[in-house]
XYZ file of C-alpha atoms in Angstrom:
741
model
C 122.235 120.864 177.223
C 123.209 121.211 173.584
C 126.010 118.715 174.046
C 123.593 116.241 175.588
C 121.212 116.533 172.631
C 124.040 115.905 170.189
C 125.151 112.848 172.113
C 121.574 111.469 172.167
C 121.191 112.115 168.403
C 124.451 110.368 167.558
C 123.535 107.407 169.762
C 120.101 107.208 168.070
C 121.635 107.262 164.573
C 124.157 104.591 165.472
C 121.394 102.514 167.048
C 119.308 102.640 163.875
C 122.301 101.842 161.688
C 123.326 99.014 163.975
C 119.794 97.617 164.000
C 119.748 97.724 160.144
C 123.031 95.887 159.771
C 123.067 92.806 157.509
C 124.841 90.984 160.326
C 122.156 91.735 162.948
C 119.147 89.366 162.983
C 116.451 91.739 164.240
C 112.902 92.433 163.123
C 113.845 95.954 162.058
C 116.925 94.752 160.161
C 115.084 91.937 158.343
C 112.154 94.095 157.288
C 114.284 97.082 156.343
C 116.495 95.044 154.002
C 113.541 93.058 152.635
C 111.646 96.229 151.734
C 114.737 97.885 150.271
C 115.449 94.796 148.157
C 111.888 94.375 146.894
C 110.831 97.952 146.236
C 114.148 99.514 145.319
C 116.984 97.437 143.880
C 115.033 94.369 142.775
C 112.143 96.447 141.443
C 114.519 98.366 139.149
C 116.189 95.122 138.101
C 112.872 93.517 137.159
C 111.859 96.637 135.235
C 115.083 96.454 133.208
C 114.539 92.707 132.657
C 110.978 93.301 131.400
C 112.257 95.961 128.995
C 114.719 93.428 127.649
C 111.917 90.886 127.119
C 109.794 93.529 125.352
C 112.735 94.379 123.107
C 113.166 90.701 122.170
C 109.450 90.286 121.428
C 109.357 93.424 119.288
C 112.571 92.665 117.417
C 112.076 88.955 116.830
C 110.676 88.052 113.414
C 109.309 84.582 112.914
C 109.905 82.710 109.693
C 106.366 81.443 109.165
C 107.473 79.230 106.284
C 109.426 76.997 108.676
C 108.531 75.519 112.054
C 108.794 78.394 114.501
C 110.701 77.806 117.752
C 108.753 77.374 120.992
C 110.736 80.167 122.610
C 110.860 83.303 120.403
C 114.533 84.083 120.745
C 117.527 83.352 118.547
C 120.837 82.749 120.273
C 124.084 83.106 118.373
C 125.835 79.824 117.700
C 129.304 79.433 119.233
C 129.043 82.794 120.971
C 131.711 83.300 123.615
C 131.080 85.980 126.228
C 133.956 87.354 128.256
C 132.223 89.006 131.224
C 133.386 92.344 132.511
C 132.713 91.337 136.084
C 133.004 88.429 138.467
C 130.288 85.838 137.830
C 130.515 84.007 141.122
C 127.620 83.701 143.500
C 126.806 87.161 144.808
C 129.799 88.705 143.084
C 129.502 92.350 142.141
C 130.887 94.772 139.673
C 133.717 96.103 141.864
C 137.045 94.416 142.381
C 138.825 94.013 145.689
C 140.505 97.395 145.356
C 137.179 99.147 144.865
C 137.898 100.198 141.265
C 134.671 100.525 139.300
C 134.378 98.353 136.211
C 132.410 99.184 133.105
C 128.722 99.669 133.822
C 126.162 97.423 132.137
C 124.423 98.962 129.107
C 121.939 96.283 128.026
C 118.631 95.724 129.844
C 119.677 92.220 130.901
C 123.079 93.501 131.989
C 121.361 96.143 134.158
C 119.030 93.486 135.563
C 122.034 91.336 136.479
C 123.769 94.347 138.019
C 120.729 95.095 140.201
C 120.393 91.442 141.242
C 124.055 91.346 142.291
C 123.661 94.629 144.176
C 120.654 93.237 146.046
C 122.628 90.118 147.001
C 125.744 92.056 148.072
C 124.169 94.929 149.970
C 121.017 93.354 151.353
C 121.885 89.699 151.786
C 121.544 88.574 155.434
C 123.257 85.210 155.533
C 123.549 84.731 159.291
C 124.729 81.333 160.556
C 124.164 79.832 157.073
C 120.533 80.948 157.040
C 119.344 83.717 154.705
C 117.101 86.105 156.657
C 116.135 88.343 153.697
C 113.077 86.820 152.011
C 113.848 88.580 148.676
C 117.332 87.184 148.059
C 116.012 84.033 146.380
C 114.138 86.344 143.959
C 117.395 88.201 143.348
C 119.220 84.959 142.473
C 116.381 83.926 140.148
C 116.554 87.310 138.400
C 120.341 86.923 138.183
C 120.003 83.526 136.471
C 117.291 84.695 134.064
C 119.335 87.761 133.050
C 122.369 85.564 132.390
C 120.180 83.148 130.410
C 119.098 85.887 127.991
C 122.684 87.074 127.683
C 123.580 83.560 126.489
C 125.722 82.817 129.547
C 124.122 79.495 130.391
C 126.732 78.038 132.753
C 126.662 81.063 135.130
C 122.850 81.041 134.840
C 122.719 77.378 135.913
C 124.992 78.221 138.870
C 122.544 80.911 140.003
C 119.557 78.555 139.675
C 121.395 75.762 141.490
C 122.191 78.118 144.369
C 118.490 78.925 144.806
C 117.521 75.237 144.650
C 120.208 74.217 147.154
C 119.819 77.143 149.561
C 116.065 77.816 149.445
C 114.401 74.401 148.885
C 111.096 75.596 150.383
C 110.897 78.911 148.522
C 107.620 79.610 146.730
C 109.475 80.123 143.450
C 111.469 76.882 143.610
C 109.380 75.256 140.830
C 109.907 78.221 138.514
C 113.639 78.144 139.237
C 113.854 74.436 138.343
C 112.069 75.142 135.063
C 114.528 77.937 134.213
C 117.446 75.669 135.116
C 116.041 73.023 132.736
C 115.750 75.619 129.944
C 119.374 76.672 130.487
C 120.426 73.013 130.297
C 118.479 72.598 127.036
C 120.315 75.582 125.580
C 123.546 74.057 126.836
C 122.832 70.817 124.881
C 122.036 68.872 128.061
C 118.411 68.093 127.259
C 118.527 64.619 128.867
C 119.142 66.148 132.311
C 116.486 68.801 131.615
C 113.884 66.119 130.778
C 114.746 64.113 133.898
C 114.569 67.115 136.237
C 111.314 68.412 134.732
C 109.648 65.032 135.045
C 110.689 64.896 138.714
C 109.126 68.323 139.157
C 105.878 67.695 137.285
C 105.186 64.033 138.033
C 105.221 61.566 140.900
C 104.689 57.807 140.832
C 102.304 56.342 138.254
C 102.482 59.554 136.218
C 100.360 61.469 138.738
C 100.875 65.198 138.400
C 102.196 67.336 141.236
C 99.745 69.924 142.507
C 101.323 73.004 140.977
C 99.692 76.272 139.862
C 98.370 76.135 136.295
C 100.793 78.803 135.044
C 103.743 76.832 136.447
C 102.550 73.604 134.845
C 102.230 75.404 131.506
C 105.818 76.631 131.821
C 107.046 73.150 132.770
C 105.270 71.349 129.932
C 106.464 74.002 127.458
C 110.062 73.470 128.617
C 109.611 69.683 128.304
C 108.345 70.110 124.741
C 111.427 72.261 123.980
C 113.688 69.505 125.314
C 111.979 66.788 123.280
C 112.096 68.849 120.072
C 115.816 69.432 120.693
C 116.299 65.670 121.060
C 114.123 64.953 117.957
C 111.487 63.075 119.959
C 108.523 64.615 118.146
C 105.828 62.328 119.585
C 106.765 63.302 123.147
C 106.973 66.947 122.088
C 103.382 66.766 120.800
C 102.263 65.098 124.043
C 103.596 67.902 126.234
C 102.535 70.678 123.878
C 99.002 69.312 124.193
C 99.363 69.364 127.989
C 100.813 72.898 127.901
C 97.810 74.158 125.907
C 95.105 72.738 128.168
C 94.763 75.934 130.227
C 96.289 78.784 128.128
C 96.929 81.164 131.040
C 99.866 82.742 129.221
C 98.197 84.023 126.063
C 101.421 84.662 124.101
C 103.138 81.389 124.891
C 99.869 79.436 124.704
C 99.095 80.685 121.184
C 102.671 79.967 120.156
C 102.511 76.421 121.532
C 99.305 75.769 119.594
C 100.903 77.107 116.410
C 103.978 74.896 116.794
C 101.696 71.926 117.487
C 99.708 72.647 114.312
C 102.919 72.943 112.277
C 104.155 69.580 113.581
C 100.872 67.881 112.621
C 101.028 69.593 109.226
C 104.580 68.340 108.601
C 103.328 64.825 109.389
C 100.482 65.296 106.855
C 97.895 64.985 109.644
C 95.830 67.780 108.190
C 92.766 67.282 110.370
C 94.776 67.488 113.596
C 96.700 70.484 112.246
C 93.471 72.261 111.312
C 92.070 71.673 114.823
C 95.161 73.256 116.385
C 95.012 76.296 114.100
C 91.267 76.634 114.640
C 91.880 76.703 118.417
C 94.142 79.731 117.900
C 91.449 81.480 115.861
C 88.870 80.731 118.569
C 91.243 81.804 121.364
C 90.021 85.360 122.013
C 93.151 86.480 123.866
C 95.608 85.145 121.258
C 97.899 87.808 119.729
C 96.680 88.903 116.295
C 99.732 87.700 114.373
C 99.043 84.106 115.454
C 95.382 84.381 114.453
C 96.276 85.697 110.994
C 98.867 83.017 110.331
C 96.486 80.384 111.679
C 94.034 81.404 108.933
C 96.874 81.130 106.396
C 97.885 77.691 107.669
C 94.265 76.535 107.461
C 94.350 77.518 103.776
C 97.488 75.404 103.300
C 95.839 72.432 105.012
C 92.500 72.529 103.182
C 91.580 68.929 102.386
C 88.558 69.148 100.070
C 86.795 71.423 97.605
C 84.089 72.303 100.147
C 86.533 73.341 102.883
C 88.681 75.072 100.277
C 85.751 77.209 99.149
C 84.884 78.178 102.736
C 88.500 79.050 103.534
C 88.869 81.006 100.282
C 85.796 83.024 101.207
C 87.282 83.706 104.648
C 90.628 84.749 103.116
C 88.746 87.161 100.842
C 86.998 88.662 103.890
C 90.344 89.092 105.636
C 91.798 90.818 102.569
C 89.018 93.402 102.669
C 89.628 94.266 106.343
C 91.749 97.387 106.679
C 93.680 96.210 109.737
C 95.062 93.251 107.733
C 97.110 95.401 105.344
C 100.451 94.229 106.823
C 99.462 90.666 105.845
C 98.128 91.365 102.338
C 101.085 89.778 100.536
C 100.567 86.503 102.437
C 96.766 86.585 102.107
C 96.884 87.233 98.348
C 99.429 84.443 97.987
C 97.201 81.946 99.819
C 94.174 83.015 97.763
C 96.260 82.386 94.640
C 97.366 79.013 95.992
C 93.751 77.932 96.623
C 92.709 79.032 93.119
C 95.639 77.115 91.652
C 94.585 74.009 93.595
C 91.122 74.415 92.053
C 92.689 74.700 88.543
C 91.659 78.348 88.224
C 95.070 79.291 86.882
C 94.168 82.766 85.598
C 92.735 83.743 88.983
C 95.761 82.240 90.693
C 98.125 84.332 88.549
C 96.073 87.469 89.272
C 96.325 86.931 93.044
C 100.030 86.075 92.886
C 100.636 89.360 91.063
C 98.618 91.193 93.721
C 100.827 89.568 96.342
C 103.929 90.949 94.610
C 102.413 94.436 94.400
C 101.406 94.523 98.076
C 103.687 96.686 100.203
C 105.839 94.386 102.288
C 109.429 93.785 103.343
C 108.845 90.023 103.500
C 111.485 88.918 100.993
C 110.914 85.207 101.552
C 107.213 85.553 100.712
C 108.187 87.287 97.462
C 110.492 84.382 96.536
C 107.639 81.895 96.979
C 105.319 84.050 94.869
C 107.913 84.422 92.111
C 108.476 80.674 92.218
C 104.759 79.947 91.805
C 104.519 82.279 88.810
C 107.707 80.804 87.365
C 106.395 77.244 87.725
C 103.047 78.117 86.129
C 104.797 79.621 83.101
C 107.220 76.697 82.997
C 104.307 74.226 82.811
C 102.742 76.339 80.050
C 106.026 76.163 78.070
C 106.567 79.908 78.563
C 110.197 79.267 79.390
C 111.517 82.787 78.842
C 108.906 84.276 81.190
C 109.559 81.491 83.719
C 113.274 82.235 83.614
C 112.667 85.907 84.397
C 110.732 84.920 87.540
C 113.491 82.529 88.646
C 116.005 85.283 88.000
C 113.992 87.600 90.276
C 114.172 84.993 93.051
C 117.948 84.694 92.807
C 118.330 88.487 92.807
C 116.494 88.982 96.112
C 117.142 85.695 97.926
C 119.429 85.962 100.949
C 120.299 82.303 101.513
C 121.080 81.051 98.000
C 122.805 77.936 99.407
C 119.474 76.647 100.672
C 118.360 73.409 98.936
C 115.246 75.085 97.527
C 117.249 77.941 96.017
C 119.848 75.540 94.639
C 117.082 73.730 92.738
C 115.739 77.019 91.386
C 119.266 78.051 90.405
C 119.730 74.770 88.535
C 116.429 75.211 86.691
C 117.319 78.810 85.831
C 120.714 77.677 84.567
C 119.112 75.037 82.352
C 116.919 77.736 80.836
C 119.878 80.046 80.118
C 121.005 78.215 76.970
C 117.437 77.898 75.717
C 116.801 81.633 76.161
C 120.054 82.465 74.426
C 119.004 80.391 71.406
C 115.467 81.839 71.405
C 116.860 85.386 71.476
C 119.204 84.538 68.608
C 116.313 83.175 66.542
C 114.127 86.210 67.288
C 116.923 88.668 66.491
C 117.994 87.022 63.230
C 114.372 86.488 62.132
C 113.765 90.191 62.675
C 116.799 91.225 60.613
C 116.078 88.738 57.817
C 112.454 89.873 57.675
C 113.578 93.458 57.093
C 116.183 92.329 54.540
C 113.408 90.616 52.552
C 111.407 93.875 52.257
C 111.643 96.150 49.244
C 113.388 99.526 49.611
C 110.119 101.529 49.992
C 108.828 98.972 52.490
C 112.036 99.237 54.507
C 111.771 103.015 54.580
C 108.110 102.857 55.601
C 108.962 100.364 58.364
C 111.674 102.533 59.895
C 109.741 105.758 59.413
C 106.923 104.302 61.479
C 109.471 103.265 64.070
C 110.932 106.802 64.155
C 107.461 108.360 64.461
C 106.635 106.072 67.388
C 109.986 106.899 68.952
C 109.381 110.635 68.634
C 105.959 110.307 70.197
C 107.366 108.369 73.153
C 110.212 110.879 73.567
C 107.752 113.748 73.475
C 105.624 112.114 76.159
C 108.733 111.415 78.269
C 109.937 115.012 77.888
C 106.524 116.388 78.825
C 106.387 114.091 81.842
C 109.824 115.293 82.920
C 108.744 118.919 82.544
C 105.623 118.282 84.590
C 107.679 116.569 87.276
C 110.118 119.479 87.300
C 107.289 121.964 87.604
C 105.707 119.912 90.365
C 109.038 119.661 92.156
C 109.658 123.404 91.910
C 106.224 124.145 93.262
C 106.062 121.632 96.099
C 109.622 120.414 96.577
C 111.176 123.468 98.192
C 112.544 125.166 95.047
C 109.593 127.500 94.603
C 110.378 131.118 93.791
C 110.060 133.153 96.927
C 108.057 135.942 95.334
C 104.436 135.768 96.426
C 103.367 137.115 93.048
C 104.498 133.917 91.301
C 101.714 131.456 90.613
C 101.910 127.674 90.761
C 101.163 127.156 87.063
C 104.009 125.809 84.904
C 104.351 128.947 82.747
C 104.578 131.180 85.833
C 107.804 129.430 86.821
C 110.830 130.840 84.970
C 113.038 127.872 85.991
C 110.606 125.373 84.505
C 110.270 127.395 81.309
C 114.046 127.617 80.897
C 114.451 123.905 81.486
C 111.624 123.138 79.068
C 113.188 125.228 76.288
C 116.501 123.426 76.674
C 114.890 119.966 76.614
C 112.710 120.899 73.640
C 115.717 122.115 71.638
C 117.658 118.948 72.439
C 114.892 116.748 71.059
C 113.299 118.820 68.275
C 115.867 121.462 67.337
C 114.715 124.998 66.389
C 111.126 124.960 65.111
C 109.035 127.819 63.750
C 105.778 128.653 65.530
C 103.393 127.181 62.952
C 101.114 124.223 62.272
C 102.616 120.749 61.776
C 105.800 121.862 63.539
C 106.741 118.229 64.267
C 107.396 117.423 60.589
C 111.058 116.734 59.924
C 111.207 119.322 57.134
C 110.082 122.115 59.463
C 113.347 122.296 61.433
C 114.721 125.799 61.241
C 118.400 126.583 60.994
C 120.290 128.820 63.311
C 122.637 130.162 60.671
C 123.784 133.674 61.414
C 124.686 135.889 58.463
C 128.193 136.439 59.725
C 128.843 132.792 60.631
C 131.747 131.377 58.700
C 131.203 127.807 59.859
C 127.989 125.860 60.204
C 127.993 122.750 62.377
C 125.203 120.412 61.336
C 124.227 118.086 64.180
C 121.796 115.270 63.512
C 119.870 113.249 66.037
C 120.567 109.747 64.725
C 117.589 108.411 66.672
C 115.339 110.153 64.157
C 117.558 109.807 61.074
C 115.994 107.408 58.573
C 119.180 106.969 56.570
C 121.158 105.758 59.584
C 118.645 102.909 60.057
C 118.642 101.943 56.381
C 122.440 101.754 56.447
C 122.370 99.097 59.167
C 120.415 96.653 56.982
C 122.881 94.004 55.748
C 123.026 93.702 51.975
C 126.075 91.490 51.383
C 125.185 87.892 50.556
C 127.858 86.581 52.925
C 126.372 88.416 55.929
C 122.839 87.343 55.076
C 123.955 83.718 54.687
C 125.689 83.903 58.097
C 122.469 85.176 59.696
C 120.582 82.253 58.166
C 123.176 79.699 59.321
C 123.217 81.029 62.906
C 119.392 81.143 63.019
C 119.091 77.579 61.675
C 121.692 76.245 64.086
C 119.877 77.923 66.993
C 116.550 76.427 65.838
C 118.103 72.953 65.659
C 119.664 73.292 69.128
C 116.309 74.488 70.474
C 114.578 71.452 68.996
C 117.089 69.122 70.681
C 116.840 70.951 74.032
C 113.027 70.854 74.009
C 113.092 67.185 73.043
C 115.830 65.834 75.299
C 115.974 68.229 78.230
C 112.436 69.569 78.649
C 110.507 66.669 77.093
C 108.328 69.268 75.366
C 107.303 67.427 72.193
C 105.162 70.249 70.831
C 107.898 72.904 70.892
C 110.545 70.402 69.760
C 108.440 69.595 66.685
C 107.779 73.271 66.026
C 111.487 74.193 66.014
C 112.710 71.100 64.146
C 109.992 71.260 61.464
C 110.691 74.936 60.959
C 114.438 74.506 60.513
C 113.784 71.507 58.275
C 111.811 73.771 55.933
C 114.462 76.503 55.844
C 116.982 74.654 53.653
C 119.422 73.954 56.503
C 123.131 73.324 55.971
C 124.133 69.811 54.908
C 125.491 68.735 58.301
C 122.122 69.463 59.993
C 119.887 67.495 57.595
C 120.607 64.038 58.996
C 120.272 64.867 62.744
C 117.108 66.905 62.064
C 115.470 63.972 60.272
C 116.623 61.574 62.991
C 115.055 63.620 65.786
C 111.836 64.109 63.795
C 111.743 60.365 63.110
C 112.041 59.627 66.840
C 109.352 62.149 67.845
C 106.798 61.025 65.243
C 107.523 57.386 66.057
C 106.708 58.046 69.741
C 103.548 59.941 68.752
C 102.434 57.045 66.550
C 102.274 59.125 63.365
C 103.096 56.440 60.750
C 103.084 58.721 57.685
C 105.504 61.256 59.161
C 107.650 58.524 60.718
C 108.049 56.771 57.358
C 108.769 60.062 55.614
C 111.821 60.816 57.792
C 112.850 57.164 58.003
C 112.995 56.919 54.199
C 115.172 60.043 53.976
C 117.677 58.510 56.423
C 117.679 55.047 54.751
C 117.878 56.478 51.233
C 120.319 59.352 51.619
C 122.385 58.076 54.579
C 122.256 54.246 54.383
C 125.681 53.630 55.993
C 125.187 55.797 59.076
C 124.510 54.606 62.625
C 121.014 56.086 62.368
C 120.171 53.759 59.474
C 121.590 50.791 61.405
C 119.386 51.557 64.397
C 116.285 51.946 62.171
C 116.973 48.612 60.490
C 117.503 46.913 63.874
C 115.000 48.664 66.183
C 115.066 45.849 68.777
C 118.830 45.866 69.076
C 119.960 47.757 72.210
C 121.744 51.012 71.568
C 124.768 49.866 73.530
C 125.216 46.944 71.109
C 124.688 49.143 68.075
C 127.540 51.393 69.142
C 130.078 49.878 71.537
C 132.266 51.916 73.869
C 135.404 51.034 71.924
C 133.686 52.049 68.706
C 132.773 55.431 70.198
C 136.338 56.024 71.357
C 137.739 55.117 67.953
C 135.220 57.374 66.245
C 136.168 60.251 68.559
C 139.835 59.799 67.635
C 139.004 59.817 63.922
C 136.929 62.992 64.241
C 139.602 64.619 66.391
C 142.205 63.974 63.668
C 139.850 65.650 61.177
C 139.794 68.667 63.503
C 143.611 68.695 63.740
C 143.772 68.635 59.935
C 141.671 71.865 59.879
C 138.633 70.073 58.386
C 136.271 71.929 60.676
C 133.041 71.669 58.664
C 133.584 67.944 58.207
C 134.294 67.620 61.956
C 130.966 69.256 62.844
C 129.075 67.130 60.316
C 130.565 63.872 61.635
C 129.759 64.805 65.271
C 126.174 65.673 64.337
C 125.884 62.207 62.787
C 127.125 60.573 65.978
C 125.269 62.600 68.619
C 121.901 60.762 68.594
C 123.706 57.470 69.289
C 125.641 58.923 72.233
C 122.838 59.997 74.567
C 123.905 57.556 77.317
C 127.643 57.753 76.663
C 130.103 59.365 79.066
C 131.972 60.703 76.047
C 129.027 62.857 74.929
C 130.432 66.080 76.543
C 133.757 65.508 74.719
C 131.984 65.312 71.359
C 129.946 68.455 72.118
C 133.047 70.412 73.180
C 134.959 69.326 70.062
C 131.988 70.350 67.932
C 131.996 73.784 69.590
C 135.724 74.159 68.923
C 135.158 73.253 65.261
C 132.344 75.813 64.933
C 134.621 78.472 66.400
C 137.286 77.775 63.781
C 135.200 78.505 60.684
C 132.141 80.466 61.842
C 131.743 83.885 63.513
C 132.299 84.563 67.220
C 128.573 84.794 68.034
C 127.937 81.275 66.708
C 131.017 80.047 68.567
C 129.755 81.579 71.806
C 126.311 79.967 71.366
C 127.898 76.539 70.856
C 130.179 76.920 73.900
C 127.327 78.211 76.049
C 125.322 75.087 75.208
C 128.181 72.861 76.455
C 128.651 74.991 79.596
C 124.980 74.799 80.554
C 124.252 71.204 79.533
C 127.367 69.624 81.044
C 128.267 72.111 83.779
C 129.515 69.482 86.258
C 131.971 67.845 83.821
C 135.493 68.951 82.962
C 134.309 69.824 79.457
C 131.494 71.973 80.865
C 133.885 73.842 83.179
C 136.264 74.468 80.289
C 133.368 75.782 78.181
C 132.356 78.129 81.026
C 135.840 79.637 81.084
C 135.740 80.187 77.322
C 132.274 81.795 77.465
C 133.515 84.098 80.220
C 136.467 85.155 78.075
C 134.255 85.691 75.024
C 131.859 87.874 77.059
C 134.565 90.335 78.095
């Protein structure tokens, strides 16, 4: 009896197994494998795939300053994947010998693994007909997983297999769309466009009756293909079609945003504003698209009335707590709108708020710095402008970008100017102190020392407070419960404070006016045989007085360097920045400071030119008469006498070359001052000459031979910055680099 039961049980088990075989076309077998595929293997594969999509969406950061891609994913260029498993149709992860290969670790790799497992273990291809209704889904999942792993050729193979084997499957349209996307990524957009049009259209452009969500996907893919092939008009056409229904809220909002950006790039502001307004009105649109749609509307404002309304809306958005992640962009746009309305002070205030807003958006910061730099540049605040451009170059990632190259060039042009301005400020400061009487000098430095002591005292107190705060709340608190939190209850803080106080103030008696310098007590012990007197030079008046130059030679050198810097500034403002006001200011100032002989003629020439352009007859005649009277044989006088004669005729190329040779021989004969004077005479007539950099470099060499190293460096730096692309400029750069070591 027992034996009979065992036999029946074994027969029953074998019957069930036989009926569930992938080679047996029975109702039980078909349904068993279909259910196992759908609710077990394929379910897990789709879950892994969805996790991969979520990871992409969370990790992808759009660059809102450029046209965002239709599909939010960035594939690596020239990536070559060597798969760890066979990529053939239905191939698995085990080789013929049954040795297990490395398991997939990425979500898309797991999805592919599950799809392959479904095909291998549950596929029922009997007499060339697939009996498992879920296998086409498995192949689609396989292709999509390979697509996101940037393996487009194997992905296309999987999609082609579905299309060829299951032409009547309910997901055939979706598969064709995915195949087209893989072809687009594989630089075969022409085939993608052709296949998508066959899917979406029939004769006379009639649309195939497809579900709305499928049509959206198809039109989105078509727009991708046309953007890839630079057919923007067709891309707009299909983006408009893709956004008619907006069933997919994420992709629909993205399509509208791309459409608005395209219109904006074409300067079709009304059409762009309509697209962005549709995003704002689209209730289901993700919040990031709504916020950036508001920002884009601000960029596309066309009139004062719309600008005011948008500015008011931006202000409302700024006040909403949930918009804190976007504050830097909102403040920036508010500043931009104020700048457009010529409210420059308000614009600057909002740009500064944008910089202070907490954000890791480096690119936004570069645009804000650039705006502030440009505003200061227009206001002739070149030093401040340069600091903003410098900030951009310090944080910018892609400095080879055309925009950053332009900023770099502007910053470089400002470098020489700032160097000269700093030289003028420094030498003016020293000469101003030199001109004071002895008591006035002492009073000046005593005030400086008193201010320094006050700042040091505040800094020391702040440090003590921070130390006390750190000991109390930072984990270094004394463990005794009897110790209070007040500063003087903490022995560590007190000890630290005593040390810091002694470093700064020395030993002071406990009495009124303890900060007076004469109140410092001495620590001389009766038995000490040696007293070491240490002075804090920061507070020593005598050490400051000693630094004031008193020798006539040093003072004269300071004057010469300052005057040369003022002259160079005048020329830079006049020729390079076209800033007549500052050019006049610097040239008139140096003209009134009894400049060296070699500067008199070029200063008067430049002032003559500026006043002549401004139409100031009195000033023009004043400088003209100086040139004609004191320098009648120079080229300047010739040009003044023959104002209608072209400059090229006044000084021919051969003449310039001969003059250069003559001046060069002066340099070789060690007549350096005469060399500089002759070059200064020639420079105004050489503005369009290719030999100008040679003259400037020779002048710098001459300056270096008879003046100090600082003046030499200034002269070389001017050549390096002004003529950086020439051989002379490159040579000057090398010299400046050596001098800076």
